[in-house]
PDB file of C-alpha atoms in Angstrom:
ATOM      1  CA  MET A   1     -21.052  -3.732  -6.826  1.00  0.00           C
ATOM      2  CA  THR A   2     -22.395  -2.737  -9.944  1.00  0.00           C
ATOM      3  CA  ALA A   3     -21.562  -0.497 -12.368  1.00  0.00           C
ATOM      4  CA  ALA A   4     -23.312   0.683 -16.342  1.00  0.00           C
ATOM      5  CA  VAL A   5     -21.154   2.063 -18.337  1.00  0.00           C
ATOM      6  CA  LEU A   6     -22.703   4.603 -21.080  1.00  0.00           C
ATOM      7  CA  GLU A   7     -21.273   6.203 -23.998  1.00  0.00           C
ATOM      8  CA  ILE A   8     -22.495   8.389 -26.378  1.00  0.00           C
ATOM      9  CA  PRO A   9     -20.920   9.694 -29.441  1.00  0.00           C
ATOM     10  CA  ASP A  10     -22.290  12.780 -30.383  1.00  0.00           C
ATOM     11  CA  ALA A  11     -21.915  11.671 -34.701  1.00  0.00           C
ATOM     12  CA  GLU A  12     -24.120   8.346 -33.954  1.00  0.00           C
ATOM     13  CA  PRO A  13     -28.139   8.491 -33.056  1.00  0.00           C
ATOM     14  CA  VAL A  14     -26.849   5.358 -30.863  1.00  0.00           C
ATOM     15  CA  LEU A  15     -25.435   4.663 -27.337  1.00  0.00           C
ATOM     16  CA  HIS A  16     -23.313   2.089 -26.205  1.00  0.00           C
ATOM     17  CA  LEU A  17     -23.936   0.244 -23.353  1.00  0.00           C
ATOM     18  CA  VAL A  18     -21.720  -2.373 -20.833  1.00  0.00           C
ATOM     19  CA  SER A  19     -23.325  -3.265 -18.212  1.00  0.00           C
ATOM     20  CA  CYS A  20     -21.819  -5.261 -15.534  1.00  0.00           C
ATOM     21  CA  GLY A  21     -24.923  -6.367 -13.573  1.00  0.00           C
ATOM     22  CA  HIS A  22     -26.853  -2.857 -13.081  1.00  0.00           C
ATOM     23  CA  PRO A  23     -29.692  -2.409 -14.093  1.00  0.00           C
ATOM     24  CA  SER A  24     -30.566  -1.203 -17.436  1.00  0.00           C
ATOM     25  CA  PRO A  25     -31.059   1.783 -18.022  1.00  0.00           C
ATOM     26  CA  LEU A  26     -34.476   2.707 -19.266  1.00  0.00           C
ATOM     27  CA  LEU A  27     -35.010   4.863 -22.323  1.00  0.00           C
ATOM     28  CA  LEU A  28     -37.904   7.222 -23.379  1.00  0.00           C
ATOM     29  CA  PRO A  29     -38.450   8.027 -26.842  1.00  0.00           C
ATOM     30  CA  ARG A  30     -38.739  11.002 -28.604  1.00  0.00           C
ATOM     31  CA  ALA A  31     -42.439   9.626 -30.031  1.00  0.00           C
ATOM     32  CA  GLY A  32     -43.938   8.585 -26.500  1.00  0.00           C
ATOM     33  CA  GLY A  33     -43.900   4.762 -24.461  1.00  0.00           C
ATOM     34  CA  ALA A  34     -40.615   3.196 -22.526  1.00  0.00           C
ATOM     35  CA  VAL A  35     -38.064   1.055 -23.215  1.00  0.00           C
ATOM     36  CA  GLN A  36     -35.493  -0.979 -21.290  1.00  0.00           C
ATOM     37  CA  PRO A  37     -33.037  -1.958 -23.219  1.00  0.00           C
ATOM     38  CA  GLU A  38     -32.517  -5.917 -22.747  1.00  0.00           C
ATOM     39  CA  VAL A  39     -28.768  -6.435 -22.581  1.00  0.00           C
ATOM     40  CA  ASP A  40     -28.056 -10.025 -24.239  1.00  0.00           C
ATOM     41  CA  ARG A  41     -24.352 -10.310 -23.319  1.00  0.00           C
ATOM     42  CA  PRO A  42     -23.744  -8.416 -19.111  1.00  0.00           C
ATOM     43  CA  ALA A  43     -20.735  -8.921 -17.718  1.00  0.00           C
ATOM     44  CA  PRO A  44     -20.319  -9.698 -13.725  1.00  0.00           C
ATOM     45  CA  PRO A  45     -20.817  -7.311 -10.731  1.00  0.00           C
ATOM     46  CA  LEU A  46     -17.758  -5.299 -10.073  1.00  0.00           C
ATOM     47  CA  GLY A  47     -14.769  -8.102  -8.893  1.00  0.00           C
ATOM     48  CA  LEU A  48     -16.181 -10.749  -9.627  1.00  0.00           C
ATOM     49  CA  ALA A  49     -14.666 -10.967 -13.562  1.00  0.00           C
ATOM     50  CA  GLY A  50     -12.148 -13.245 -12.963  1.00  0.00           C
ATOM     51  CA  LEU A  51     -14.650 -15.917 -12.583  1.00  0.00           C
ATOM     52  CA  VAL A  52     -15.788 -15.827 -16.306  1.00  0.00           C
ATOM     53  CA  THR A  53     -13.924 -16.846 -19.133  1.00  0.00           C
ATOM     54  CA  SER A  54     -15.639 -14.163 -21.797  1.00  0.00           C
ATOM     55  CA  ALA A  55     -14.751 -10.637 -22.341  1.00  0.00           C
ATOM     56  CA  VAL A  56     -16.748  -7.339 -21.808  1.00  0.00           C
ATOM     57  CA  THR A  57     -18.188  -6.433 -24.451  1.00  0.00           C
ATOM     58  CA  ALA A  58     -20.557  -3.055 -25.216  1.00  0.00           C
ATOM     59  CA  GLN A  59     -23.846  -3.712 -26.981  1.00  0.00           C
ATOM     60  CA  THR A  60     -25.492  -0.979 -29.452  1.00  0.00           C
ATOM     61  CA  PHE A  61     -28.798   0.805 -29.323  1.00  0.00           C
ATOM     62  CA  ALA A  62     -30.709   3.446 -30.714  1.00  0.00           C
ATOM     63  CA  PHE A  63     -30.828   6.904 -29.168  1.00  0.00           C
ATOM     64  CA  ALA A  64     -32.389   9.328 -31.282  1.00  0.00           C
ATOM     65  CA  GLU A  65     -32.395  12.801 -30.980  1.00  0.00           C
ATOM     66  CA  GLY A  66     -35.255  13.948 -28.179  1.00  0.00           C
ATOM     67  CA  ASP A  67     -34.885  10.505 -26.646  1.00  0.00           C
ATOM     68  CA  VAL A  68     -34.435  11.356 -22.795  1.00  0.00           C
ATOM     69  CA  LEU A  69     -32.517   8.263 -20.677  1.00  0.00           C
ATOM     70  CA  LEU A  70     -33.511   7.397 -17.205  1.00  0.00           C
ATOM     71  CA  LEU A  71     -30.593   5.785 -15.424  1.00  0.00           C
ATOM     72  CA  CYS A  72     -31.237   3.974 -12.073  1.00  0.00           C
ATOM     73  CA  THR A  73     -28.863   3.872  -8.871  1.00  0.00           C
ATOM     74  CA  ALA A  74     -29.472   2.532  -6.086  1.00  0.00           C
ATOM     75  CA  ALA A  75     -30.636   6.446  -4.465  1.00  0.00           C
ATOM     76  CA  CYS A  76     -33.623   6.154  -6.228  1.00  0.00           C
ATOM     77  CA  ARG A  77     -34.703   2.597  -6.004  1.00  0.00           C
ATOM     78  CA  ARG A  78     -34.772   3.827  -2.254  1.00  0.00           C
ATOM     79  CA  PRO A  79     -37.792   6.230  -1.966  1.00  0.00           C
ATOM     80  CA  ALA A  80     -36.453   7.271   2.068  1.00  0.00           C
ATOM     81  CA  THR A  81     -33.451   8.560  -0.143  1.00  0.00           C
ATOM     82  CA  GLY A  82     -35.766  12.140  -1.386  1.00  0.00           C
ATOM     83  CA  ARG A  83     -33.323  12.099  -4.605  1.00  0.00           C
ATOM     84  CA  ALA A  84     -34.760  12.708  -8.105  1.00  0.00           C
ATOM     85  CA  PRO A  85     -33.065  10.432 -11.186  1.00  0.00           C
ATOM     86  CA  SER A  86     -30.588  12.306 -13.513  1.00  0.00           C
ATOM     87  CA  ALA A  87     -31.993  11.431 -17.318  1.00  0.00           C
ATOM     88  CA  ARG A  88     -30.700  12.809 -20.198  1.00  0.00           C
ATOM     89  CA  ARG A  89     -31.793  14.570 -22.925  1.00  0.00           C
ATOM     90  CA  ARG A  90     -30.110  13.669 -26.567  1.00  0.00           C
ATOM     91  CA  SER A  91     -30.212  17.177 -28.901  1.00  0.00           C
ATOM     92  CA  GLY A  92     -28.445  17.714 -31.670  1.00  0.00           C
TER      93      GLY A  92
END
């Protein structure tokens, strides 16, 4: 099982991401385009952390006012579910 854990601080234009074998979110900047943040140090999927000796660390990415973050789940990769993915817009 995979997971993505995010923290979006109110006081900073950033997001902190820990990826445990999960696909990275899609960042839609207010200025346009789309970016998939590259996780340099992903953690192993849940339940497999005991197999590695490295520490789990969060990576920080820019997340400005007006940006939208699209998180992927297994449900949005299965078109038969009919569920739309969730998005969170950064607002001031």
